[in-house]
Amino acid sequence: MSDKIWRIAGINFDHMHMGDNLRMAWEHPRVEIAGVCDEQPERMESAARNFNLKENQVFTDYRECIEKTQPDIVILCPATAHHGEWTERVAPYGVHILMEKPFAASLAEADRMTAAARASGKTLAINWPLRWYPPHVTAKRLVDEGVLGEVEEVHYYDGNRGPLYHVEDKIETDEQFRAEQKSKSWFYQKSAGGGSLLDYLGYGATLGTWYLNGASPLEVTAVVDEPEGLEVDEHSVVVCRYAFGLSKFETRWGTFTDPWTHQPQPKCGFVLKGTEGTVSNYDYETTVRLQTRERPEGVALPADQLEPPHQNPVQYLIHCLEEGVEVDGPLSPTICRIGQQIVDTAVQSAERKRTLPLIS
């Protein structure tokens, strides 16, 4: 194993997942958090405290942060509509980029990101936290082993109580905070890429594409709610028609409970149907339920225990860089682009209130 110490900087704290990602970096035995940066200093206070950062490691200007800390990898967590802008800002510094989900707010923006990374000669990886949930990894293993035969349907339902119910490190907020922040939060601003569809559809569409081994749908139909007083959706249902059948992807802000505390009903996660079997793999659960022709009554299987370097995106990206291999699966811009095509088509379908062919 390499003895290189990887220097990582966390830039832009729009998304509360920055805290989760920095903790993964903090816990990696060969990573040093070189610095953090955000235009709003108060958003970095807990990270600076939690990870023992010195004053000279905390910045409000990304250029100064990168120039002074010289990171190998930059973790970016901007608002969805600014992913392209931030990738284009950071990529010229010759750093590898780990962008927190989703890929982008549009297919055109996703292509700009890929082009910027290609021009820098460095790696761009997109982190989807669901990729690291043991039940979802277990389901992919079963798919790859042919246990389900050919996967024909992906059923996805996911979300949480709402993006203001928790901040970084999933620290829960109070009612007063949520009331004060709702009008200010980018999550509820259409221009910033807010809404449950853009927040969660990419998860299902991207992991669904992974389960379907890169297949693309022919057409997409999307319906969203239209909450009074809000400019973004809190609930969406998307149906994709493939050459071999239909798949459904549903997003929800307003689940009864958060899945990381108590699974709501409907459960958050996936159900996959293949020609030879089915599997249900729900977020945070310790088992998956498998049906096969030999066991039509179904059987609970323990979820795979993930081992380094396949436990989280920081471990995995460093592994790929050290081994000289491309990132794959949901972190790959190639798979993510198909997911983004589905998202873009769904957005237009919801606006036009009709079925549309997949945007290319």
Coordinates of C-alpha atoms in Angstrom, one line a residue:
M1 CA 0.0 0.0 0.0
S2 CA 1.2 3.5 -0.8
D3 CA 2.5 5.6 2.0
K4 CA 1.4 8.8 0.3
I5 CA -0.5 11.3 2.5
W6 CA -3.4 12.7 0.4
R7 CA -4.2 16.3 1.0
I8 CA -7.9 17.1 0.7
A9 CA -9.7 20.5 0.8
G10 CA -13.5 20.9 1.3
I11 CA -14.8 23.8 -0.7
N12 CA -18.4 25.2 -0.6
F13 CA -20.7 24.1 2.2
D14 CA -24.0 24.7 0.4
H15 CA -24.8 21.0 0.9
M16 CA -24.8 19.6 4.4
H17 CA -23.1 16.4 3.2
M18 CA -19.8 18.3 3.3
G19 CA -19.7 17.3 7.0
D20 CA -20.1 13.7 6.2
N21 CA -17.5 13.7 3.5
L22 CA -15.0 15.5 5.6
R23 CA -15.5 13.0 8.3
M24 CA -14.6 10.2 5.9
A25 CA -11.5 12.1 5.0
W26 CA -10.7 12.7 8.7
E27 CA -11.0 9.0 9.4
H28 CA -8.9 7.8 6.5
P29 CA -5.4 6.9 7.8
R30 CA -3.6 8.5 4.9
V31 CA -5.6 11.7 4.5
E32 CA -4.9 15.2 5.8
I33 CA -7.6 17.8 5.7
A34 CA -5.6 20.6 4.3
G35 CA -8.2 23.3 4.4
V36 CA -11.9 24.2 4.1
C37 CA -13.5 27.1 2.3
D38 CA -16.8 28.8 2.1
E39 CA -17.9 32.4 1.6
Q40 CA -20.0 32.2 4.8
P41 CA -17.5 31.6 7.7
E42 CA -20.2 30.5 10.1
R43 CA -21.0 27.4 7.9
M44 CA -17.5 26.1 8.5
E45 CA -17.4 26.5 12.3
S46 CA -18.5 23.0 13.2
A47 CA -16.1 21.4 10.6
A48 CA -13.2 23.5 11.9
R49 CA -14.1 22.4 15.5
N50 CA -14.8 18.8 14.7
F51 CA -11.6 18.3 12.7
N52 CA -9.2 20.4 14.7
L53 CA -8.5 22.8 11.9
K54 CA -6.2 25.8 12.5
E55 CA -7.1 29.3 11.6
N56 CA -4.8 29.3 8.6
Q57 CA -6.7 26.3 7.2
V58 CA -10.0 28.1 7.0
F59 CA -10.7 30.3 4.0
T60 CA -13.4 32.4 2.4
D61 CA -11.7 32.5 -1.0
Y62 CA -11.4 29.3 -2.9
R63 CA -8.4 30.5 -4.9
E64 CA -6.5 31.3 -1.7
C65 CA -7.5 28.0 -0.2
I66 CA -6.2 26.0 -3.1
E67 CA -3.0 28.0 -3.7
K68 CA -2.0 27.9 0.0
T69 CA -3.0 24.4 0.9
Q70 CA -2.1 22.6 -2.4
P71 CA -4.6 19.8 -2.1
D72 CA -4.5 16.7 -4.2
I73 CA -8.3 16.3 -4.0
V74 CA -11.0 18.9 -3.6
I75 CA -14.4 17.9 -2.3
L76 CA -17.2 20.2 -3.7
C77 CA -20.6 20.5 -2.1
P78 CA -22.2 23.5 -3.9
A79 CA -25.9 24.0 -4.7
T80 CA -27.0 21.9 -7.6
A81 CA -27.3 24.7 -10.1
H82 CA -23.7 25.7 -9.5
H83 CA -21.9 22.4 -10.0
G84 CA -20.7 23.3 -13.4
E85 CA -19.5 26.7 -12.3
W86 CA -17.5 25.3 -9.4
T87 CA -16.0 22.5 -11.4
E88 CA -14.8 25.0 -14.0
R89 CA -13.4 27.2 -11.2
V90 CA -11.5 24.4 -9.4
A91 CA -10.4 22.0 -12.3
P92 CA -7.7 24.4 -13.8
Y93 CA -5.8 24.0 -10.5
G94 CA -5.0 20.5 -11.5
V95 CA -6.8 18.7 -8.6
H96 CA -9.0 15.7 -8.6
I97 CA -12.6 16.5 -7.8
L98 CA -15.1 14.7 -5.7
M99 CA -18.5 16.4 -6.4
E100 CA -21.3 15.6 -4.0
K101 CA -24.5 14.5 -5.7
P102 CA -26.3 15.2 -7.9
F103 CA -24.2 15.3 -11.0
A104 CA -25.6 18.7 -12.2
A105 CA -28.8 20.7 -12.7
S106 CA -28.8 20.0 -16.4
L107 CA -27.2 17.7 -19.0
A108 CA -25.4 20.7 -20.6
E109 CA -23.9 21.5 -17.2
A110 CA -22.8 17.9 -16.6
D111 CA -21.1 17.9 -20.0
R112 CA -19.3 21.2 -19.1
M113 CA -18.1 19.5 -15.9
T114 CA -16.7 16.5 -17.8
A115 CA -15.0 18.7 -20.3
A116 CA -13.3 20.8 -17.5
A117 CA -12.0 17.6 -15.8
R118 CA -10.8 16.2 -19.1
A119 CA -8.9 19.4 -19.9
S120 CA -7.2 19.3 -16.5
G121 CA -6.2 15.6 -16.9
K122 CA -7.6 14.8 -13.5
T123 CA -10.4 12.6 -12.2
L124 CA -14.0 13.8 -11.7
A125 CA -16.1 11.5 -9.5
I126 CA -19.7 12.1 -8.4
N127 CA -20.6 10.8 -4.9
W128 CA -24.0 9.3 -4.4
P129 CA -24.2 8.3 -0.7
L130 CA -26.6 5.4 -1.5
R131 CA -23.7 3.8 -3.4
W132 CA -22.1 2.9 -0.1
Y133 CA -25.1 1.4 1.6
P134 CA -24.4 -2.4 2.2
P135 CA -27.9 -3.5 1.0
H136 CA -27.6 -1.6 -2.3
V137 CA -24.1 -3.0 -2.9
T138 CA -25.4 -6.5 -2.1
A139 CA -28.1 -6.1 -4.6
K140 CA -25.6 -5.2 -7.3
R141 CA -23.5 -8.2 -6.5
L142 CA -26.6 -10.4 -6.9
V143 CA -27.3 -8.8 -10.2
D144 CA -23.7 -9.3 -11.4
E145 CA -23.7 -12.9 -10.3
G146 CA -26.8 -13.5 -12.5
V147 CA -29.0 -14.5 -9.5
L148 CA -31.9 -12.3 -10.8
G149 CA -31.4 -13.2 -14.4
E150 CA -31.9 -10.1 -16.6
V151 CA -33.1 -7.1 -14.6
E152 CA -36.4 -5.9 -16.1
E153 CA -37.7 -3.4 -13.5
V154 CA -36.3 -1.0 -11.0
H155 CA -38.6 0.4 -8.3
Y156 CA -37.2 3.2 -6.3
Y157 CA -38.7 5.4 -3.5
D158 CA -36.5 7.7 -1.4
G159 CA -36.3 10.9 0.4
N160 CA -36.4 12.2 4.0
R161 CA -38.5 14.5 6.2
G162 CA -37.0 17.5 4.3
P163 CA -33.6 19.1 3.8
L164 CA -34.0 21.5 6.7
Y165 CA -34.6 18.8 9.3
H166 CA -30.8 18.3 9.6
V167 CA -27.5 20.0 8.9
E168 CA -24.0 18.5 8.4
D169 CA -23.2 15.2 10.1
K170 CA -27.1 14.8 10.2
I171 CA -27.4 16.9 13.3
E172 CA -31.2 17.5 13.8
T173 CA -32.6 21.0 13.7
D174 CA -35.5 22.6 15.6
E175 CA -38.8 23.9 14.3
Q176 CA -37.7 27.6 14.6
F177 CA -34.6 27.0 12.5
R178 CA -36.7 25.3 9.8
A179 CA -39.2 28.1 9.8
E180 CA -36.5 30.7 9.5
Q181 CA -34.5 29.0 6.8
K182 CA -37.2 27.7 4.4
S183 CA -37.4 31.0 2.6
K184 CA -33.6 31.4 2.5
S185 CA -32.5 27.9 1.7
W186 CA -31.3 27.1 -1.9
F187 CA -33.1 23.7 -1.5
Y188 CA -36.4 25.7 -2.0
Q189 CA -35.2 28.0 -4.8
K190 CA -35.9 26.9 -8.3
S191 CA -33.0 29.0 -9.7
A192 CA -30.6 27.1 -7.5
G193 CA -31.8 23.7 -8.5
G194 CA -34.0 23.0 -5.5
G195 CA -36.8 20.5 -5.1
S196 CA -37.1 16.8 -4.3
L197 CA -36.9 15.7 -7.9
L198 CA -33.5 17.3 -8.4
D199 CA -32.4 16.3 -4.9
Y200 CA -33.3 12.6 -5.1
L201 CA -34.2 11.5 -8.6
G202 CA -30.6 11.4 -9.6
Y203 CA -30.0 8.7 -6.9
G204 CA -32.6 6.4 -8.3
A205 CA -31.8 7.1 -11.9
T206 CA -28.1 6.7 -11.5
L207 CA -28.1 3.6 -9.3
G208 CA -31.0 2.2 -11.4
T209 CA -28.7 2.6 -14.5
W210 CA -26.0 0.8 -12.5
Y211 CA -28.4 -2.1 -11.8
L212 CA -29.5 -2.1 -15.4
N213 CA -25.8 -2.3 -16.6
G214 CA -25.9 1.0 -18.4
A215 CA -29.3 0.7 -20.2
S216 CA -31.0 3.9 -21.2
P217 CA -34.8 4.4 -21.3
L218 CA -36.6 5.3 -24.5
E219 CA -39.0 7.8 -22.9
V220 CA -39.8 9.4 -19.5
T221 CA -43.1 10.5 -17.9
A222 CA -42.9 12.7 -14.7
V223 CA -45.5 14.2 -12.4
V224 CA -44.7 16.5 -9.5
D225 CA -46.8 18.0 -6.7
E226 CA -47.2 21.8 -6.7
P227 CA -47.2 22.8 -3.0
E228 CA -48.9 26.1 -2.3
G229 CA -46.4 28.9 -1.5
L230 CA -43.4 27.0 -2.8
E231 CA -41.6 27.3 -6.2
V232 CA -40.2 23.7 -6.1
D233 CA -41.7 20.3 -5.7
E234 CA -41.6 18.1 -2.6
H235 CA -42.9 14.9 -4.3
S236 CA -42.3 13.4 -7.7
V237 CA -43.2 10.2 -9.6
V238 CA -41.2 9.3 -12.7
V239 CA -41.9 6.4 -15.0
C240 CA -39.2 5.3 -17.5
R241 CA -40.0 3.1 -20.5
Y242 CA -37.2 0.9 -21.6
A243 CA -37.1 -1.5 -24.6
F244 CA -37.7 -4.3 -22.0
G245 CA -40.3 -2.8 -19.7
L246 CA -41.1 0.0 -17.2
S247 CA -39.3 1.3 -14.1
K248 CA -40.5 3.7 -11.5
F249 CA -38.6 6.3 -9.5
E250 CA -40.3 8.3 -6.7
T251 CA -38.8 11.1 -4.6
R252 CA -40.2 12.6 -1.4
W253 CA -39.5 15.4 1.0
G254 CA -41.9 14.7 3.8
T255 CA -41.4 11.0 4.6
F256 CA -43.0 10.1 8.0
T257 CA -39.5 9.5 9.5
D258 CA -36.0 9.8 8.2
P259 CA -34.7 6.4 6.9
W260 CA -31.5 6.7 8.9
T261 CA -33.5 6.8 12.1
H262 CA -36.6 4.7 11.4
Q263 CA -37.6 3.4 8.0
P264 CA -40.8 5.2 6.9
Q265 CA -43.6 3.6 5.0
P266 CA -43.3 3.3 2.0
K267 CA -39.7 2.1 2.7
C268 CA -36.8 4.1 1.2
G269 CA -34.7 2.0 -1.2
F270 CA -35.1 -0.3 -4.2
V271 CA -36.9 -3.3 -5.4
L272 CA -35.4 -5.0 -8.5
K273 CA -37.3 -7.6 -10.6
G274 CA -35.4 -9.9 -12.9
T275 CA -36.3 -12.8 -15.2
E276 CA -35.2 -15.3 -12.5
G277 CA -35.7 -13.5 -9.3
T278 CA -36.4 -10.3 -7.3
V279 CA -34.6 -8.5 -4.5
S280 CA -35.7 -5.7 -2.1
N281 CA -32.8 -3.6 -0.8
Y282 CA -33.8 -0.8 1.5
D283 CA -31.7 2.0 2.9
Y284 CA -29.8 1.3 6.1
E285 CA -31.2 -2.2 6.5
T286 CA -28.9 -5.1 7.5
T287 CA -30.6 -7.6 5.2
V288 CA -32.0 -7.9 1.7
R289 CA -34.9 -10.1 0.7
L290 CA -34.3 -12.4 -2.2
Q291 CA -36.9 -14.4 -4.2
T292 CA -35.8 -17.0 -6.8
R293 CA -37.6 -19.8 -8.6
E294 CA -36.0 -22.2 -6.1
R295 CA -37.1 -20.0 -3.1
P296 CA -40.3 -18.3 -4.3
E297 CA -41.3 -17.7 -0.6
G298 CA -38.3 -15.5 -0.3
V299 CA -35.3 -15.5 2.0
A300 CA -33.6 -12.8 4.0
L301 CA -29.9 -12.5 3.2
P302 CA -27.4 -10.6 5.4
A303 CA -26.1 -7.5 3.6
D304 CA -22.5 -7.6 2.5
Q305 CA -20.0 -6.2 5.0
L306 CA -18.1 -3.5 3.1
E307 CA -14.3 -3.5 3.5
P308 CA -11.7 -0.8 2.7
P309 CA -11.3 0.6 0.1
H310 CA -14.9 0.2 -0.8
Q311 CA -16.7 1.7 2.3
N312 CA -17.0 5.3 1.2
P313 CA -16.1 7.7 -1.7
V314 CA -12.9 9.0 -0.2
Q315 CA -11.4 5.5 0.2
Y316 CA -12.6 4.5 -3.2
L317 CA -11.4 7.5 -5.1
I318 CA -7.9 7.3 -3.5
H319 CA -7.8 3.6 -4.4
C320 CA -8.6 4.3 -8.0
L321 CA -6.0 7.0 -8.2
E322 CA -3.3 4.8 -6.7
E323 CA -4.2 1.9 -8.9
G324 CA -4.5 3.9 -12.0
V325 CA -8.0 2.7 -12.8
E326 CA -11.1 4.8 -13.7
V327 CA -13.9 5.2 -11.2
D328 CA -16.9 3.2 -12.2
G329 CA -20.5 2.6 -11.3
P330 CA -22.5 5.5 -9.9
L331 CA -19.3 7.6 -9.4
S332 CA -18.5 7.4 -13.1
P333 CA -19.5 10.4 -15.2
T334 CA -20.5 8.0 -17.9
I335 CA -23.2 6.2 -15.8
C336 CA -24.1 9.6 -14.2
R337 CA -24.7 11.1 -17.6
I338 CA -27.5 8.6 -18.3
G339 CA -29.0 9.4 -14.9
Q340 CA -28.8 13.1 -15.8
Q341 CA -30.5 12.4 -19.1
I342 CA -33.4 10.9 -17.1
V343 CA -33.5 13.8 -14.7
D344 CA -33.5 16.4 -17.5
T345 CA -36.2 14.6 -19.4
A346 CA -38.3 14.3 -16.2
V347 CA -38.0 18.0 -15.4
Q348 CA -39.3 18.8 -18.9
S349 CA -42.0 16.2 -18.8
A350 CA -43.3 17.6 -15.5
E351 CA -43.3 21.1 -16.9
R352 CA -45.1 20.1 -20.2
K353 CA -47.3 17.5 -18.4
R354 CA -46.6 14.8 -21.0
T355 CA -44.4 11.9 -21.9
L356 CA -41.1 12.8 -23.7
P357 CA -38.4 10.9 -25.5
L358 CA -35.1 10.7 -23.6
I359 CA -33.0 13.8 -24.0
S360 CA -29.7 13.1 -25.7

